[in-house]
């Protein structure tokens, strides 16, 4: 009785294997409209491996925290990485109170 039951249960458990790395090309559904706009603009220009955009102003859209890892940052200083992001978001930043920006090159 037990051997056949355990075989059936074992057949229902999928085998473990390495899953391929999957990049998502659309903004996460939890972002509001302004966060989504920023996310999509940075994604288009920098093709990031990791991107997090959050409104940290309590919802009024005056301050954002952006954390981004991109191959496009390889070989350039952090100051130049920040300048690159600032140039991409120049229009948006002009209406903000502040920006918390963390950038990082993808270390291979």
MMTF fields as JSON, N, C-alpha, C and O atoms, coordinates in Angstrom:
{
  "mmtfVersion": "1.0.0",
  "mmtfProducer": "UNKNOWN",
  "numBonds": 431,
  "numAtoms": 432,
  "numGroups": 108,
  "numChains": 1,
  "numModels": 1,
  "chainsPerModel": [1],
  "groupsPerChain": [108],
  "chainIdList": ["A"],
  "bondAtomList": [4, 2, 8, 6, 12, 10, 16, 14, 20, 18, 24, 22, 28, 26, 32, 30, 36, 34, 40, 38, 44, 42, 48, 46, 52, 50, 56, 54, 60, 58, 64, 62, 68, 66, 72, 70, 76, 74, 80, 78, 84, 82, 88, 86, 92, 90, 96, 94, 100, 98, 104, 102, 108, 106, 112, 110, 116, 114, 120, 118, 124, 122, 128, 126, 132, 130, 136, 134, 140, 138, 144, 142, 148, 146, 152, 150, 156, 154, 160, 158, 164, 162, 168, 166, 172, 170, 176, 174, 180, 178, 184, 182, 188, 186, 192, 190, 196, 194, 200, 198, 204, 202, 208, 206, 212, 210, 216, 214, 220, 218, 224, 222, 228, 226, 232, 230, 236, 234, 240, 238, 244, 242, 248, 246, 252, 250, 256, 254, 260, 258, 264, 262, 268, 266, 272, 270, 276, 274, 280, 278, 284, 282, 288, 286, 292, 290, 296, 294, 300, 298, 304, 302, 308, 306, 312, 310, 316, 314, 320, 318, 324, 322, 328, 326, 332, 330, 336, 334, 340, 338, 344, 342, 348, 346, 352, 350, 356, 354, 360, 358, 364, 362, 368, 366, 372, 370, 376, 374, 380, 378, 384, 382, 388, 386, 392, 390, 396, 394, 400, 398, 404, 402, 408, 406, 412, 410, 416, 414, 420, 418, 424, 422, 428, 426],
  "bondOrderList": [1, 1, 1, 1, 1, 1, 1, 1, 1, 1, 1, 1, 1, 1, 1, 1, 1, 1, 1, 1, 1, 1, 1, 1, 1, 1, 1, 1, 1, 1, 1, 1, 1, 1, 1, 1, 1, 1, 1, 1, 1, 1, 1, 1, 1, 1, 1, 1, 1, 1, 1, 1, 1, 1, 1, 1, 1, 1, 1, 1, 1, 1, 1, 1, 1, 1, 1, 1, 1, 1, 1, 1, 1, 1, 1, 1, 1, 1, 1, 1, 1, 1, 1, 1, 1, 1, 1, 1, 1, 1, 1, 1, 1, 1, 1, 1, 1, 1, 1, 1, 1, 1, 1, 1, 1, 1, 1],
  "groupList": [{"groupName": "UNK", "atomNameList": ["N", "CA", "C", "O"], "elementList": ["N", "C", "C", "O"], "formalChargeList": [0, 0, 0, 0], "bondAtomList": [1, 0, 2, 1, 3, 2], "bondOrderList": [1, 1, 2], "singleLetterCode": "X", "chemCompType": "L-PEPTIDE LINKING"}],
  "groupTypeList": [0, 0, 0, 0, 0, 0, 0, 0, 0, 0, 0, 0, 0, 0, 0, 0, 0, 0, 0, 0, 0, 0, 0, 0, 0, 0, 0, 0, 0, 0, 0, 0, 0, 0, 0, 0, 0, 0, 0, 0, 0, 0, 0, 0, 0, 0, 0, 0, 0, 0, 0, 0, 0, 0, 0, 0, 0, 0, 0, 0, 0, 0, 0, 0, 0, 0, 0, 0, 0, 0, 0, 0, 0, 0, 0, 0, 0, 0, 0, 0, 0, 0, 0, 0, 0, 0, 0, 0, 0, 0, 0, 0, 0, 0, 0, 0, 0, 0, 0, 0, 0, 0, 0, 0, 0, 0, 0, 0],
  "groupIdList": [1, 2, 3, 4, 5, 6, 7, 8, 9, 10, 11, 12, 13, 14, 15, 16, 17, 18, 19, 20, 21, 22, 23, 24, 25, 26, 27, 28, 29, 30, 31, 32, 33, 34, 35, 36, 37, 38, 39, 40, 41, 42, 43, 44, 45, 46, 47, 48, 49, 50, 51, 52, 53, 54, 55, 56, 57, 58, 59, 60, 61, 62, 63, 64, 65, 66, 67, 68, 69, 70, 71, 72, 73, 74, 75, 76, 77, 78, 79, 80, 81, 82, 83, 84, 85, 86, 87, 88, 89, 90, 91, 92, 93, 94, 95, 96, 97, 98, 99, 100, 101, 102, 103, 104, 105, 106, 107, 108],
  "secStructList": [7, 2, 2, 2, 2, 2, 2, 2, 2, 2, 2, 2, 1, 7, 7, 7, 7, 7, 7, 7, 7, 7, 7, 7, 7, 1, 7, 7, 6, 6, 7, 7, 2, 2, 2, 2, 2, 2, 2, 2, 2, 2, 2, 2, 2, 2, 7, 7, 1, 3, 3, 3, 3, 3, 3, 7, 1, 1, 1, 1, 1, 1, 3, 3, 3, 3, 3, 3, 3, 3, 4, 4, 4, 6, 6, 1, 7, 2, 2, 2, 2, 2, 2, 2, 2, 2, 2, 2, 6, 2, 2, 2, 2, 6, 6, 7, 1, 3, 3, 3, 3, 3, 3, 3, 3, 7, 7, 7],
  "xCoordList": [0.813, 0.0, 0.862, 0.634, 1.818, 2.64, 3.558, 3.704, 4.189, 5.095, 4.4, 4.961, 3.203, 2.537, 2.093, 2.131, 1.671, 1.27, 2.461, 2.352, 3.585, 4.764, 5.274, 5.811, 5.113, 5.525, 4.639, 5.127, 3.337, 2.428, 2.745, 2.747, 3.005, 3.337, 4.655, 4.772, 5.636, 6.935, 6.806, 7.536, 5.893, 5.74, 5.104, 5.237, 4.414, 3.792, 4.778, 4.531, 5.882, 6.883, 7.806, 8.467, 7.859, 8.723, 10.194, 10.572, 10.998, 12.434, 12.995, 12.546, 13.973, 14.593, 15.673, 16.473, 15.692, 16.722, 16.94, 16.105, 18.042, 18.339, 17.4, 17.225, 16.812, 15.919, 16.708, 17.616, 16.381, 17.104, 16.781, 15.685, 17.751, 17.544, 16.532, 16.66, 15.539, 14.486, 14.398, 14.248, 14.491, 14.353, 12.935, 12.355, 12.383, 11.043, 11.153, 11.878, 10.436, 10.523, 9.339, 9.173, 8.529, 7.454, 7.543, 8.081, 7.014, 7.078, 6.258, 5.215, 6.712, 5.935, 4.549, 4.408, 3.535, 2.165, 1.923, 0.924, 2.808, 2.599, 2.971, 2.745, 3.528, 3.946, 2.763, 1.86, 2.784, 1.76, 2.176, 3.243, 1.362, 1.606, 2.942, 3.663, 3.279, 4.536, 5.741, 6.725, 5.668, 6.759, 6.938, 8.064, 5.836, 5.879, 6.536, 7.331, 6.213, 6.815, 8.338, 9.084, 8.788, 10.223, 10.877, 11.933, 10.242, 10.75, 10.951, 12.019, 9.918, 9.975, 11.007, 11.662, 11.158, 12.142, 13.568, 14.397, 13.85, 15.177, 15.431, 16.543, 14.412, 14.558, 14.899, 15.738, 14.255, 14.499, 15.933, 16.586, 16.419, 17.736, 18.901, 19.962, 18.713, 19.841, 19.812, 20.794, 18.706, 18.572, 19.099, 20.017, 18.53, 19.072, 18.862, 17.921, 19.761, 19.616, 18.735, 18.08, 18.726, 17.873, 17.474, 18.302, 16.187, 15.686, 14.551, 13.591, 14.676, 13.637, 13.354, 14.263, 12.089, 11.662, 10.559, 9.557, 10.738, 9.719, 9.509, 10.458, 8.247, 7.887, 8.014, 7.253, 8.974, 9.209, 8.718, 9.125, 7.838, 7.329, 5.962, 5.326, 5.514, 4.188, 3.091, 1.914, 3.477, 2.485, 2.273, 1.485, 2.949, 2.723, 3.63, 3.45, 4.602, 5.443, 6.542, 7.009, 6.969, 8.01, 9.397, 10.388, 9.473, 10.771, 10.73, 9.779, 11.788, 11.854, 13.162, 14.193, 13.093, 14.277, 14.427, 13.509, 15.589, 15.859, 17.121, 18.149, 17.031, 18.163, 18.3, 17.355, 19.466, 19.621, 20.992, 22.012, 20.995, 22.222, 22.164, 21.185, 23.214, 23.207, 24.606, 25.599, 24.672, 25.939, 26.449, 27.652, 25.553, 25.947, 26.766, 27.359, 26.806, 27.611, 29.029, 29.872, 29.3, 30.624, 31.703, 31.594, 32.732, 33.876, 33.71, 34.604, 32.584, 32.438, 32.247, 31.711, 32.695, 32.639, 31.193, 30.284, 31.0, 29.661, 29.088, 27.893, 29.939, 29.475, 28.921, 27.862, 29.63, 29.159, 27.906, 27.043, 27.797, 26.579, 25.386, 24.332, 25.559, 24.486, 24.145, 22.974, 25.164, 24.915, 24.125, 23.257, 24.425, 23.707, 22.229, 21.36, 21.947, 20.555, 19.878, 18.738, 20.576, 20.014, 19.694, 18.682, 20.55, 20.285, 19.074, 18.319, 18.886, 17.73, 16.437, 15.417, 16.486, 15.286, 15.251, 14.571, 15.971, 16.094, 14.736, 14.53, 13.819, 12.486, 11.756, 11.191, 11.773, 11.051, 11.653, 10.927, 12.979, 13.678, 13.388, 13.38, 13.153, 12.908, 11.689, 11.588, 10.768, 9.587, 9.638, 8.656, 10.778, 10.898, 11.567, 12.293, 11.3, 11.976, 13.337, 14.302, 13.418, 14.671, 14.695, 13.668, 15.888, 16.105, 17.146, 18.237, 16.804, 17.762, 18.167, 17.348, 19.414, 19.859, 21.01, 22.027, 20.834, 21.9, 22.11, 21.193, 23.332, 23.67, 24.818, 25.633, 24.859, 25.939, 26.154, 25.199, 27.411, 27.748, 27.585, 27.749, 27.265, 27.147, 28.545, 29.26, 28.926, 30.244, 30.133, 29.372, 30.893, 30.824, 31.805, 31.88],
  "yCoordList": [-1.188, 0.0, 1.261, 2.143, 1.376, 2.576, 2.748, 3.87, 1.68, 1.895, 2.521, 3.419, 2.068, 2.634, 4.07, 4.906, 4.357, 5.726, 6.67, 7.786, 6.228, 7.09, 7.317, 8.384, 6.33, 6.515, 7.555, 8.384, 7.51, 8.489, 9.895, 10.852, 10.007, 11.321, 11.82, 12.989, 10.944, 11.321, 11.751, 12.637, 11.143, 11.519, 12.899, 13.53, 13.373, 14.692, 15.818, 16.969, 15.495, 16.496, 16.7, 15.757, 17.904, 18.129, 18.025, 18.306, 17.62, 17.54, 18.951, 19.847, 19.127, 20.439, 20.611, 19.706, 21.758, 22.057, 23.561, 24.326, 23.965, 25.397, 26.052, 25.571, 27.13, 27.858, 28.929, 29.529, 29.176, 30.218, 31.594, 31.832, 32.496, 33.87, 34.512, 34.426, 35.147, 35.75, 37.232, 37.613, 38.05, 39.489, 39.889, 39.396, 40.762, 41.255, 42.612, 43.493, 42.77, 44.002, 44.927, 45.898, 44.647, 45.57, 45.896, 45.125, 47.031, 47.485, 46.578, 46.073, 46.364, 45.567, 46.181, 47.404, 45.354, 45.867, 46.723, 47.44, 46.664, 47.408, 48.89, 49.642, 49.316, 50.709, 51.603, 51.2, 52.839, 53.797, 54.379, 54.038, 55.237, 55.745, 56.486, 56.295, 57.324, 58.084, 57.156, 57.302, 56.204, 55.237, 54.411, 54.144, 54.012, 53.21, 53.999, 53.446, 55.275, 56.131, 56.19, 56.031, 56.418, 56.481, 55.136, 55.076, 54.06, 52.705, 52.424, 51.977, 52.689, 52.379, 53.237, 52.759, 54.481, 55.365, 54.877, 54.828, 54.517, 54.002, 52.644, 52.358, 51.817, 50.488, 50.588, 49.839, 51.504, 51.693, 52.152, 51.65, 53.092, 53.692, 52.86, 52.81, 52.208, 51.565, 50.042, 49.407, 49.444, 47.98, 47.357, 46.539, 47.736, 47.3, 45.82, 45.197, 45.279, 43.912, 43.911, 42.916, 45.039, 45.21, 46.678, 47.571, 46.907, 48.279, 48.339, 47.573, 49.258, 49.478, 50.977, 51.783, 51.34, 52.739, 52.86, 52.148, 53.769, 53.955, 55.431, 56.21, 55.793, 57.138, 57.117, 56.428, 57.869, 57.877, 59.179, 59.539, 59.874, 61.149, 61.004, 62.003, 59.793, 59.59, 59.635, 59.78, 59.512, 59.452, 60.737, 60.757, 61.811, 63.079, 63.233, 64.165, 62.334, 62.359, 63.397, 63.811, 63.828, 64.856, 64.296, 65.021, 63.007, 62.4, 60.917, 60.206, 60.472, 59.084, 58.443, 59.105, 57.136, 56.322, 55.38, 54.631, 55.426, 54.59, 53.797, 54.353, 52.495, 51.585, 50.842, 50.189, 50.933, 50.373, 49.731, 50.271, 48.566, 47.864, 47.678, 47.15, 48.111, 48.033, 47.777, 48.232, 47.046, 46.849, 48.17, 48.331, 49.098, 50.387, 51.224, 52.228, 50.828, 51.524, 50.956, 51.524, 49.856, 49.23, 50.201, 50.79, 50.356, 51.173, 52.67, 53.438, 53.107, 54.545, 54.782, 53.938, 55.934, 56.25, 56.413, 56.599, 56.341, 56.499, 57.884, 58.019, 58.903, 60.256, 60.281, 60.86, 59.658, 59.614, 58.753, 59.05, 57.691, 56.874, 57.725, 57.682, 58.5, 59.363, 60.456, 60.78, 61.016, 62.037, 61.459, 62.128, 60.218, 59.558, 59.396, 59.717, 58.903, 58.749, 60.117, 60.268, 61.114, 62.468, 63.035, 63.714, 62.762, 63.277, 62.586, 63.218, 61.312, 60.574, 61.101, 61.212, 61.426, 61.871, 63.393, 63.874, 64.141, 65.59, 66.278, 67.069, 65.986, 66.605, 66.3, 67.192, 65.034, 64.596, 65.198, 65.653, 65.198, 65.676, 67.156, 67.588, 67.92, 69.361, 69.644, 70.723, 68.691, 68.882, 68.174, 68.177, 67.564, 66.808, 67.64, 68.596, 67.246, 67.833, 67.174, 67.839, 65.861, 65.151, 63.787, 63.276, 63.206, 61.9, 61.136, 61.644, 59.917, 59.001, 58.031, 57.235, 58.09, 57.31, 56.391, 56.835, 55.112, 54.128, 53.452, 52.848, 53.559, 52.924, 51.959, 52.127, 50.947, 49.967, 49.324, 49.017, 49.125, 48.402, 46.917, 46.451, 46.183, 44.734, 44.132, 44.22, 43.529, 42.888, 41.485, 40.662, 41.223, 39.911, 38.947, 37.8],
  "zCoordList": [0.0, 0.0, 0.0, -0.828, 0.873, 0.936, -0.268, -0.752, -0.774, -1.902, -3.114, -3.743, -3.449, -4.625, -4.363, -5.265, -3.131, -2.787, -2.845, -3.354, -2.329, -2.331, -3.751, -4.05, -4.627, -6.022, -6.702, -7.47, -6.42, -7.019, -6.521, -7.295, -5.249, -4.69, -5.274, -5.64, -5.361, -5.914, -7.368, -7.813, -8.117, -9.522, -9.672, -10.721, -8.632, -8.689, -8.394, -8.753, -7.747, -7.393, -8.591, -9.028, -9.121, -10.281, -9.886, -8.749, -10.837, -10.571, -10.511, -11.225, -9.656, -9.502, -10.55, -10.789, -11.162, -12.151, -12.163, -11.68, -12.706, -12.782, -13.781, -14.901, -13.367, -14.26, -14.992, -14.417, -16.238, -16.97, -16.41, -15.902, -16.51, -16.077, -17.008, -18.229, -16.438, -17.237, -16.911, -15.75, -17.926, -17.738, -18.069, -19.036, -17.289, -17.53, -18.209, -17.747, -19.297, -20.059, -19.842, -20.58, -18.86, -18.531, -17.052, -16.257, -16.709, -15.323, -14.42, -14.836, -13.193, -12.241, -12.031, -12.049, -11.834, -11.707, -10.466, -10.404, -9.488, -8.242, -8.344, -7.396, -9.463, -9.609, -9.965, -10.698, -9.426, -9.849, -11.206, -11.716, -11.786, -13.14, -13.261, -14.241, -12.283, -12.336, -12.195, -12.92, -11.268, -11.087, -12.357, -12.777, -12.961, -14.192, -15.322, -16.082, -15.437, -16.47, -16.296, -17.262, -15.071, -14.771, -15.069, -15.698, -14.613, -14.808, -16.298, -16.716, -17.086, -18.517, -19.245, -20.171, -18.844, -19.473, -19.196, -20.104, -17.942, -17.593, -18.229, -18.674, -18.272, -18.871, -20.355, -20.855, -21.046, -22.479, -22.743, -23.658, -21.955, -22.185, -21.647, -22.269, -20.493, -19.813, -19.827, -19.444, -20.262, -20.296, -18.998, -19.034, -17.867, -16.573, -16.288, -16.78, -15.484, -14.989, -13.75, -13.44, -13.044, -11.87, -11.815, -11.993, -11.564, -11.484, -10.479, -10.556, -9.539, -8.535, -8.487, -8.287, -8.673, -8.634, -7.599, -7.669, -6.627, -5.581, -5.3, -5.206, -5.169, -4.715, -3.192, -2.512, -2.659, -1.209, -0.573, 0.532, -1.293, -0.787, -0.137, 0.2, 0.038, 0.615, -0.431, -0.102, -1.687, -2.756, -3.525, -4.471, -3.152, -3.865, -5.089, -5.872, -5.263, -6.454, -6.441, -7.503, -5.265, -5.208, -4.883, -4.958, -4.523, -4.212, -4.567, -4.242, -5.241, -5.686, -5.246, -5.124, -5.01, -4.743, -5.93, -6.261, -6.562, -7.729, -7.451, -7.064, -7.651, -7.489, -8.808, -9.25, -9.445, -10.787, -10.974, -10.546, -11.624, -12.003, -13.511, -14.038, -14.207, -15.666, -16.21, -15.642, -17.313, -18.017, -18.597, -18.807, -18.853, -19.438, -18.457, -18.851, -17.197, -16.196, -16.102, -15.408, -16.784, -16.709, -17.186, -18.261, -16.38, -16.751, -16.548, -16.905, -15.98, -15.725, -14.226, -13.508, -13.784, -12.352, -11.888, -12.697, -10.577, -10.015, -10.335, -10.596, -10.314, -10.642, -12.069, -12.313, -13.007, -14.397, -14.537, -15.364, -13.74, -13.741, -13.325, -13.958, -12.255, -11.756, -12.773, -12.972, -13.408, -14.432, -15.6, -16.161, -15.963, -17.055, -16.708, -17.519, -15.512, -15.069, -15.001, -15.44, -14.453, -14.366, -15.745, -15.915, -16.732, -18.081, -18.712, -19.451, -18.43, -18.954, -18.338, -19.019, -17.049, -16.323, -16.113, -15.206, -16.935, -16.753, -16.623, -15.703, -17.528, -17.493, -16.194, -15.56, -15.807, -14.617, -13.349, -12.466, -13.264, -12.067, -11.802, -10.649, -12.846, -12.67, -11.789, -11.206, -11.686, -10.853, -9.513, -8.771, -9.194, -7.951, -6.864, -7.136, -5.641, -4.484, -4.285, -3.909, -4.537, -4.322, -4.984, -5.432, -5.038, -5.654, -4.846, -4.587, -4.451, -3.831, -4.929, -5.387, -5.351, -6.499, -6.118, -5.586, -6.397, -6.211, -7.555, -8.111, -8.072, -9.341, -9.115, -8.207, -9.965, -9.85, -11.207, -11.921, -11.555, -12.773, -12.516, -11.388, -13.554, -13.438, -13.446, -14.444, -12.343, -12.256, -12.809, -12.302, -13.844, -14.508, -13.924, -14.364]
}
